[in-house]
Amino acid sequence: MSAAPILSAMAGGALGIAGVVVVSFFLLFHTAMATLLVSALPELWRQWDLTDDEALAPIMRSEALPTVSVVVTGRAGRLWTTATLRTLLALRYPRHEVVLVHDGEASGFLRTLIEHFDLYQVPPAILVSVPTGPVRGYYRSRRHGKLFVIDKPHTGHADDLNAALNASRFPYVLTMDVSTHLEPQALTRLMRPFLLGEPVASVAGTTRVGHGAHATAPQEVVAGVPMRLLDGVQAVEQLRDRIYVRLGWNRFGGRLPDGGTVMLHRREQLLELDGYRTGVADPERDLVRRLRAALRGRLATAVPTLPDAVAWRLAPERLRLVAEHRAMGHRHRIEELLAWRAAPDASAATTGKRAALVLAVLTLAPVMELLGYLLLVVALLRDGPAAPFVALFLLAVPGYAVLLSLWAVAFEWASAGTLRSWRDVARLCVFAVAEQLGYRQRIMWARLRATGAAGVYLSGWRRATRAGHGPSLTCRPDA
Amino acid sequence: MTLLALVVLLTAGAQVALLLGFATLLLLRRERSAIGARGGEPGRRPLDDLAASRHWWRRAEAARRSGDVARLGDRELLNRLLDDPHPAVQSAATASLAPLVDARLVGRLLDRLPERPMAIRLQQFGLLRDALPLTAATLMERLTLDAPPRRLKSWIALVETLGSPELLARVAALHSHPEPLIRLSVARALRHYRHPEAEEMLLIALHDHDWRVRAVAARSLGRHGNVSAVPRLAAGLRDVRWWVRFRCGLALAQLGAAGRGALDDARRDVDRYAGEMATMIAGLSPDSVIELSEG
């Protein structure tokens, strides 16, 4: 008996098993996401917007509402920064302050800020509760009593946050990136769980992808469905993965924040934890983890995500930048997983078994997807388009992902009030399909490369990225 | 393929759940809007049915309509809705109370104030302010040293909002309360009470063993703007706590020439920390002083 048919049969069997594994993996993966979307539904109809309640309208303007410090960190162009500050100073909230950390060279654009906001240097009337790196100067505005600027050399994101935490005076602290644009009602919406006495430790606000006003004023973010394909695809991805799936996690204790999340904390709790830890890839994520561990056993431990439209940002303009951003996020996941794997007991307080399982599945996903594409090519070459695997794979991977995106668009239409017309809905549906045609594969490839890089160069990469954060990927050059 | 079939079954189940859940969301939202507009089928439901509903927006609608019924004597229903677990229902019930306020209701509202969510508490502050004579009389009976501290704290915050001199005088009498948080609330409320007695109590509070009380007392004294407090505030610049030194410095900066003079003198103080704080505060512009004093 010839060995060739046996080998061929064995190869066919192996391919068949691999195909079943890949398709099952993605069906389970996407079904888990669908389950999270189902659990997001009660969260959506639980919401009660205080700003819409007539009886509470006078309260929302009352000086008796708790005061909030809005802490702005990160880097952007000078026009962008001044535009962000103007928006923040005009937020509709009875009493808040804006603390901006100008983090960079002494020759940065502090001069522009001084001229634009009539800043003057003030003595350091600040209690340093959390040690930070050196600060060059503190500035107040003659024109806007709410504005406070800290000028310091670049020593890392956590250090910026700690400097701002020391300088903030109010009991609630909202942290955000300078490239994020807040809605005028954002503070009232984010304060809702605290105002309604819900047992929460902190609150995470979601950021939606908007679009630039026009070419001559790119620093103005328009809260609406983007026009460009790449922006639109990211808008759909954001709605699905970072808003509604994340909302579903509220039922399971909440999900850790990621880049672009707007966080509202109690200042007292941040000081109890000695502020943000330097030397971690994502200080906000690390802080929420430590906060949960510290508050374990107490009443207010949840860090829920709010579905309300509170913040907008522009998406990176180039696919390469998006891919880099996703690759960085993927490397963080791998690093967290490896840290947990190396010392599960030591990490137990911050990374539970469930979180580790989620990290493992997310880490594995691009590898399985690549395997799926390879099997797809083999199946097409062997049996042509009629091969059962081709249809199964297309249904389980891009097909199911489109379905989930359409659900996210439906949720947005039903709840957030950001889709003004049927054209907006239709455009998002088109973007949901377009996401699977090239964009998804490019992101998968970036994540795969990040997996490889993390495996081979993990220690070297740690040294390179932990020194601090780079410029915001979402920032636009000044006009 | 059995595994695959099972997974496909799970997938279909999740989609059905999503479909049903989303349809329910839309239906409930539609009903909520209809109730909000006081139209549609639910509007014709008896009030008791609405009040017993498991959906909060129906109970909120019952609360909105309960004012009329309560006027006819159905206090039990209104009380039940006031204590509803959902704040929207509590808010609607509070909004319906305005025409019904009497001494008994004011007493009940006051006793439950600390348990209310912050937003509802503030709303009820407004209601109680509108019924000031009744509120003042009921509060006067309750503002005593032996009242439960949690309630006392809420009542002092209410007095601060009401700003009635008689009530503030009664609050001032609580300045020696054993609970530091009550003393702190008293020191904060007294910033609205410009009276020699209040000044005296704030000066006493500047020597409290709890640093938070000392800091708040300094802030209130700065708000009063009475230069007679300058020597004590200048002494506060030597406090062991940064916040107390900071608040004393800011208060001095608010007390005109006398306060600024005291800050200048303190810059040459032998106490290094007092000198540093005085130098820092003296460098602030008047606008910054106001901004920092308010925060």
PDB file of N, CA, C and O in Angstrom, chain A residues 43-87:
ATOM      1  N   GLU A  43     -28.019  47.407  31.499  1.00  0.00           N
ATOM      2  CA  GLU A  43     -27.280  48.628  31.860  1.00  0.00           C
ATOM      3  C   GLU A  43     -27.847  49.825  31.100  1.00  0.00           C
ATOM      4  O   GLU A  43     -27.909  50.930  31.618  1.00  0.00           O
ATOM      5  N   LEU A  44     -28.227  49.582  29.850  1.00  0.00           N
ATOM      6  CA  LEU A  44     -28.740  50.677  29.021  1.00  0.00           C
ATOM      7  C   LEU A  44     -30.087  51.176  29.531  1.00  0.00           C
ATOM      8  O   LEU A  44     -30.333  52.369  29.571  1.00  0.00           O
ATOM      9  N   TRP A  45     -30.969  50.262  29.915  1.00  0.00           N
ATOM     10  CA  TRP A  45     -32.278  50.771  30.327  1.00  0.00           C
ATOM     11  C   TRP A  45     -32.320  51.140  31.799  1.00  0.00           C
ATOM     12  O   TRP A  45     -33.283  51.653  32.294  1.00  0.00           O
ATOM     13  N   ARG A  46     -31.230  50.876  32.502  1.00  0.00           N
ATOM     14  CA  ARG A  46     -31.111  51.309  33.897  1.00  0.00           C
ATOM     15  C   ARG A  46     -30.779  52.798  33.969  1.00  0.00           C
ATOM     16  O   ARG A  46     -31.018  53.453  34.975  1.00  0.00           O
ATOM     17  N   GLN A  47     -30.200  53.310  32.886  1.00  0.00           N
ATOM     18  CA  GLN A  47     -29.692  54.682  32.927  1.00  0.00           C
ATOM     19  C   GLN A  47     -30.819  55.692  33.034  1.00  0.00           C
ATOM     20  O   GLN A  47     -31.843  55.560  32.403  1.00  0.00           O
ATOM     21  N   TRP A  48     -30.558  56.678  33.817  1.00  0.00           N
ATOM     22  CA  TRP A  48     -31.518  57.766  34.005  1.00  0.00           C
ATOM     23  C   TRP A  48     -30.703  59.043  34.007  1.00  0.00           C
ATOM     24  O   TRP A  48     -29.909  59.287  34.910  1.00  0.00           O
ATOM     25  N   ASP A  49     -30.871  59.818  32.986  1.00  0.00           N
ATOM     26  CA  ASP A  49     -30.014  60.983  32.836  1.00  0.00           C
ATOM     27  C   ASP A  49     -30.554  62.142  33.671  1.00  0.00           C
ATOM     28  O   ASP A  49     -31.647  62.642  33.423  1.00  0.00           O
ATOM     29  N   LEU A  50     -29.753  62.517  34.651  1.00  0.00           N
ATOM     30  CA  LEU A  50     -30.176  63.594  35.556  1.00  0.00           C
ATOM     31  C   LEU A  50     -30.418  64.891  34.804  1.00  0.00           C
ATOM     32  O   LEU A  50     -31.288  65.680  35.162  1.00  0.00           O
ATOM     33  N   THR A  51     -29.621  65.080  33.743  1.00  0.00           N
ATOM     34  CA  THR A  51     -29.715  66.361  33.038  1.00  0.00           C
ATOM     35  C   THR A  51     -31.049  66.489  32.303  1.00  0.00           C
ATOM     36  O   THR A  51     -31.458  67.588  31.953  1.00  0.00           O
ATOM     37  N   ASP A  52     -31.727  65.345  32.052  1.00  0.00           N
ATOM     38  CA  ASP A  52     -33.020  65.391  31.365  1.00  0.00           C
ATOM     39  C   ASP A  52     -34.193  65.503  32.333  1.00  0.00           C
ATOM     40  O   ASP A  52     -35.337  65.641  31.907  1.00  0.00           O
ATOM     41  N   ASP A  53     -33.920  65.395  33.622  1.00  0.00           N
ATOM     42  CA  ASP A  53     -35.009  65.371  34.596  1.00  0.00           C
ATOM     43  C   ASP A  53     -35.370  66.799  35.009  1.00  0.00           C
ATOM     44  O   ASP A  53     -34.540  67.527  35.553  1.00  0.00           O
ATOM     45  N   GLU A  54     -36.615  67.150  34.741  1.00  0.00           N
ATOM     46  CA  GLU A  54     -37.045  68.524  35.022  1.00  0.00           C
ATOM     47  C   GLU A  54     -36.948  68.864  36.503  1.00  0.00           C
ATOM     48  O   GLU A  54     -36.533  69.959  36.875  1.00  0.00           O
ATOM     49  N   ALA A  55     -37.334  67.881  37.350  1.00  0.00           N
ATOM     50  CA  ALA A  55     -37.337  68.147  38.792  1.00  0.00           C
ATOM     51  C   ALA A  55     -35.933  68.419  39.313  1.00  0.00           C
ATOM     52  O   ALA A  55     -35.748  69.162  40.275  1.00  0.00           O
ATOM     53  N   LEU A  56     -34.944  67.793  38.662  1.00  0.00           N
ATOM     54  CA  LEU A  56     -33.569  67.938  39.153  1.00  0.00           C
ATOM     55  C   LEU A  56     -32.784  69.026  38.415  1.00  0.00           C
ATOM     56  O   LEU A  56     -31.630  69.284  38.767  1.00  0.00           O
ATOM     57  N   ALA A  57     -33.385  69.634  37.421  1.00  0.00           N
ATOM     58  CA  ALA A  57     -32.649  70.639  36.632  1.00  0.00           C
ATOM     59  C   ALA A  57     -32.052  71.747  37.508  1.00  0.00           C
ATOM     60  O   ALA A  57     -30.881  72.100  37.329  1.00  0.00           O
ATOM     61  N   PRO A  58     -32.805  72.299  38.481  1.00  0.00           N
ATOM     62  CA  PRO A  58     -32.201  73.347  39.311  1.00  0.00           C
ATOM     63  C   PRO A  58     -31.024  72.824  40.140  1.00  0.00           C
ATOM     64  O   PRO A  58     -30.060  73.547  40.386  1.00  0.00           O
ATOM     65  N   ILE A  59     -31.105  71.544  40.543  1.00  0.00           N
ATOM     66  CA  ILE A  59     -30.017  70.960  41.353  1.00  0.00           C
ATOM     67  C   ILE A  59     -28.738  70.890  40.524  1.00  0.00           C
ATOM     68  O   ILE A  59     -27.640  71.102  41.021  1.00  0.00           O
ATOM     69  N   MET A  60     -28.897  70.589  39.232  1.00  0.00           N
ATOM     70  CA  MET A  60     -27.728  70.424  38.368  1.00  0.00           C
ATOM     71  C   MET A  60     -26.988  71.743  38.152  1.00  0.00           C
ATOM     72  O   MET A  60     -25.870  71.765  37.671  1.00  0.00           O
ATOM     73  N   ARG A  61     -27.646  72.840  38.494  1.00  0.00           N
ATOM     74  CA  ARG A  61     -26.960  74.138  38.388  1.00  0.00           C
ATOM     75  C   ARG A  61     -26.530  74.650  39.756  1.00  0.00           C
ATOM     76  O   ARG A  61     -25.977  75.734  39.876  1.00  0.00           O
ATOM     77  N   SER A  62     -26.806  73.844  40.776  1.00  0.00           N
ATOM     78  CA  SER A  62     -26.570  74.298  42.147  1.00  0.00           C
ATOM     79  C   SER A  62     -25.084  74.300  42.487  1.00  0.00           C
ATOM     80  O   SER A  62     -24.344  73.375  42.139  1.00  0.00           O
ATOM     81  N   GLU A  63     -24.680  75.324  43.223  1.00  0.00           N
ATOM     82  CA  GLU A  63     -23.281  75.410  43.676  1.00  0.00           C
ATOM     83  C   GLU A  63     -22.966  74.318  44.698  1.00  0.00           C
ATOM     84  O   GLU A  63     -21.819  74.102  45.044  1.00  0.00           O
ATOM     85  N   ALA A  64     -24.041  73.670  45.199  1.00  0.00           N
ATOM     86  CA  ALA A  64     -23.824  72.649  46.227  1.00  0.00           C
ATOM     87  C   ALA A  64     -23.333  71.322  45.646  1.00  0.00           C
ATOM     88  O   ALA A  64     -22.968  70.426  46.397  1.00  0.00           O
ATOM     89  N   LEU A  65     -23.310  71.194  44.325  1.00  0.00           N
ATOM     90  CA  LEU A  65     -22.805  69.940  43.731  1.00  0.00           C
ATOM     91  C   LEU A  65     -21.318  69.793  44.054  1.00  0.00           C
ATOM     92  O   LEU A  65     -20.605  70.794  44.145  1.00  0.00           O
ATOM     93  N   PRO A  66     -20.844  68.566  44.196  1.00  0.00           N
ATOM     94  CA  PRO A  66     -19.422  68.390  44.522  1.00  0.00           C
ATOM     95  C   PRO A  66     -18.537  68.973  43.412  1.00  0.00           C
ATOM     96  O   PRO A  66     -18.881  68.888  42.233  1.00  0.00           O
ATOM     97  N   THR A  67     -17.436  69.547  43.825  1.00  0.00           N
ATOM     98  CA  THR A  67     -16.535  70.180  42.854  1.00  0.00           C
ATOM     99  C   THR A  67     -15.631  69.126  42.206  1.00  0.00           C
ATOM    100  O   THR A  67     -15.329  68.101  42.813  1.00  0.00           O
ATOM    101  N   VAL A  68     -15.205  69.420  40.985  1.00  0.00           N
ATOM    102  CA  VAL A  68     -14.412  68.441  40.216  1.00  0.00           C
ATOM    103  C   VAL A  68     -13.158  69.120  39.640  1.00  0.00           C
ATOM    104  O   VAL A  68     -13.249  70.226  39.099  1.00  0.00           O
ATOM    105  N   SER A  69     -12.032  68.449  39.773  1.00  0.00           N
ATOM    106  CA  SER A  69     -10.803  68.903  39.112  1.00  0.00           C
ATOM    107  C   SER A  69     -10.631  68.108  37.821  1.00  0.00           C
ATOM    108  O   SER A  69     -10.586  66.875  37.863  1.00  0.00           O
ATOM    109  N   VAL A  70     -10.543  68.792  36.705  1.00  0.00           N
ATOM    110  CA  VAL A  70     -10.327  68.114  35.418  1.00  0.00           C
ATOM    111  C   VAL A  70      -8.827  68.148  35.126  1.00  0.00           C
ATOM    112  O   VAL A  70      -8.246  69.221  34.959  1.00  0.00           O
ATOM    113  N   VAL A  71      -8.220  66.977  35.138  1.00  0.00           N
ATOM    114  CA  VAL A  71      -6.764  66.871  34.965  1.00  0.00           C
ATOM    115  C   VAL A  71      -6.462  66.488  33.511  1.00  0.00           C
ATOM    116  O   VAL A  71      -6.949  65.466  33.026  1.00  0.00           O
ATOM    117  N   VAL A  72      -5.684  67.313  32.837  1.00  0.00           N
ATOM    118  CA  VAL A  72      -5.397  67.082  31.418  1.00  0.00           C
ATOM    119  C   VAL A  72      -3.915  66.783  31.249  1.00  0.00           C
ATOM    120  O   VAL A  72      -3.065  67.607  31.621  1.00  0.00           O
ATOM    121  N   THR A  73      -3.616  65.615  30.723  1.00  0.00           N
ATOM    122  CA  THR A  73      -2.218  65.252  30.479  1.00  0.00           C
ATOM    123  C   THR A  73      -2.064  64.841  29.013  1.00  0.00           C
ATOM    124  O   THR A  73      -3.039  64.815  28.269  1.00  0.00           O
ATOM    125  N   GLY A  74      -0.859  64.489  28.625  1.00  0.00           N
ATOM    126  CA  GLY A  74      -0.606  64.065  27.244  1.00  0.00           C
ATOM    127  C   GLY A  74      -0.084  65.231  26.421  1.00  0.00           C
ATOM    128  O   GLY A  74       0.091  66.340  26.930  1.00  0.00           O
ATOM    129  N   ARG A  75       0.167  64.947  25.172  1.00  0.00           N
ATOM    130  CA  ARG A  75       0.752  65.972  24.300  1.00  0.00           C
ATOM    131  C   ARG A  75      -0.069  66.146  23.044  1.00  0.00           C
ATOM    132  O   ARG A  75      -0.604  65.184  22.514  1.00  0.00           O
ATOM    133  N   ALA A  76      -0.129  67.371  22.607  1.00  0.00           N
ATOM    134  CA  ALA A  76      -0.791  67.684  21.331  1.00  0.00           C
ATOM    135  C   ALA A  76      -0.204  69.009  20.845  1.00  0.00           C
ATOM    136  O   ALA A  76       0.549  69.666  21.569  1.00  0.00           O
ATOM    137  N   GLY A  77      -0.596  69.404  19.657  1.00  0.00           N
ATOM    138  CA  GLY A  77      -0.123  70.675  19.110  1.00  0.00           C
ATOM    139  C   GLY A  77      -0.659  71.845  19.911  1.00  0.00           C
ATOM    140  O   GLY A  77      -1.592  71.698  20.702  1.00  0.00           O
ATOM    141  N   ARG A  78      -0.074  73.039  19.692  1.00  0.00           N
ATOM    142  CA  ARG A  78      -0.471  74.174  20.531  1.00  0.00           C
ATOM    143  C   ARG A  78      -1.916  74.608  20.268  1.00  0.00           C
ATOM    144  O   ARG A  78      -2.647  74.929  21.204  1.00  0.00           O
ATOM    145  N   LEU A  79      -2.327  74.597  18.996  1.00  0.00           N
ATOM    146  CA  LEU A  79      -3.701  75.002  18.695  1.00  0.00           C
ATOM    147  C   LEU A  79      -4.696  74.001  19.274  1.00  0.00           C
ATOM    148  O   LEU A  79      -5.749  74.363  19.786  1.00  0.00           O
ATOM    149  N   TRP A  80      -4.301  72.730  19.162  1.00  0.00           N
ATOM    150  CA  TRP A  80      -5.163  71.675  19.693  1.00  0.00           C
ATOM    151  C   TRP A  80      -5.334  71.853  21.199  1.00  0.00           C
ATOM    152  O   TRP A  80      -6.438  71.780  21.743  1.00  0.00           O
ATOM    153  N   THR A  81      -4.205  72.089  21.894  1.00  0.00           N
ATOM    154  CA  THR A  81      -4.246  72.224  23.355  1.00  0.00           C
ATOM    155  C   THR A  81      -5.105  73.421  23.763  1.00  0.00           C
ATOM    156  O   THR A  81      -5.927  73.312  24.682  1.00  0.00           O
ATOM    157  N   THR A  82      -4.913  74.551  23.080  1.00  0.00           N
ATOM    158  CA  THR A  82      -5.704  75.732  23.467  1.00  0.00           C
ATOM    159  C   THR A  82      -7.190  75.486  23.186  1.00  0.00           C
ATOM    160  O   THR A  82      -8.040  75.890  23.986  1.00  0.00           O
ATOM    161  N   ALA A  83      -7.487  74.791  22.084  1.00  0.00           N
ATOM    162  CA  ALA A  83      -8.894  74.497  21.771  1.00  0.00           C
ATOM    163  C   ALA A  83      -9.494  73.584  22.852  1.00  0.00           C
ATOM    164  O   ALA A  83     -10.618  73.809  23.321  1.00  0.00           O
ATOM    165  N   THR A  84      -8.730  72.582  23.275  1.00  0.00           N
ATOM    166  CA  THR A  84      -9.215  71.669  24.329  1.00  0.00           C
ATOM    167  C   THR A  84      -9.472  72.434  25.624  1.00  0.00           C
ATOM    168  O   THR A  84     -10.493  72.251  26.283  1.00  0.00           O
ATOM    169  N   LEU A  85      -8.517  73.305  25.970  1.00  0.00           N
ATOM    170  CA  LEU A  85      -8.677  74.065  27.218  1.00  0.00           C
ATOM    171  C   LEU A  85      -9.911  74.952  27.172  1.00  0.00           C
ATOM    172  O   LEU A  85     -10.653  75.053  28.149  1.00  0.00           O
ATOM    173  N   ARG A  86     -10.122  75.593  26.021  1.00  0.00           N
ATOM    174  CA  ARG A  86     -11.311  76.457  25.892  1.00  0.00           C
ATOM    175  C   ARG A  86     -12.587  75.648  26.122  1.00  0.00           C
ATOM    176  O   ARG A  86     -13.503  76.087  26.816  1.00  0.00           O
ATOM    177  N   THR A  87     -12.630  74.444  25.545  1.00  0.00           N
ATOM    178  CA  THR A  87     -13.810  73.582  25.711  1.00  0.00           C
ATOM    179  C   THR A  87     -13.992  73.207  27.180  1.00  0.00           C
ATOM    180  O   THR A  87     -15.103  73.223  27.704  1.00  0.00           O
TER     181      THR A  87
END
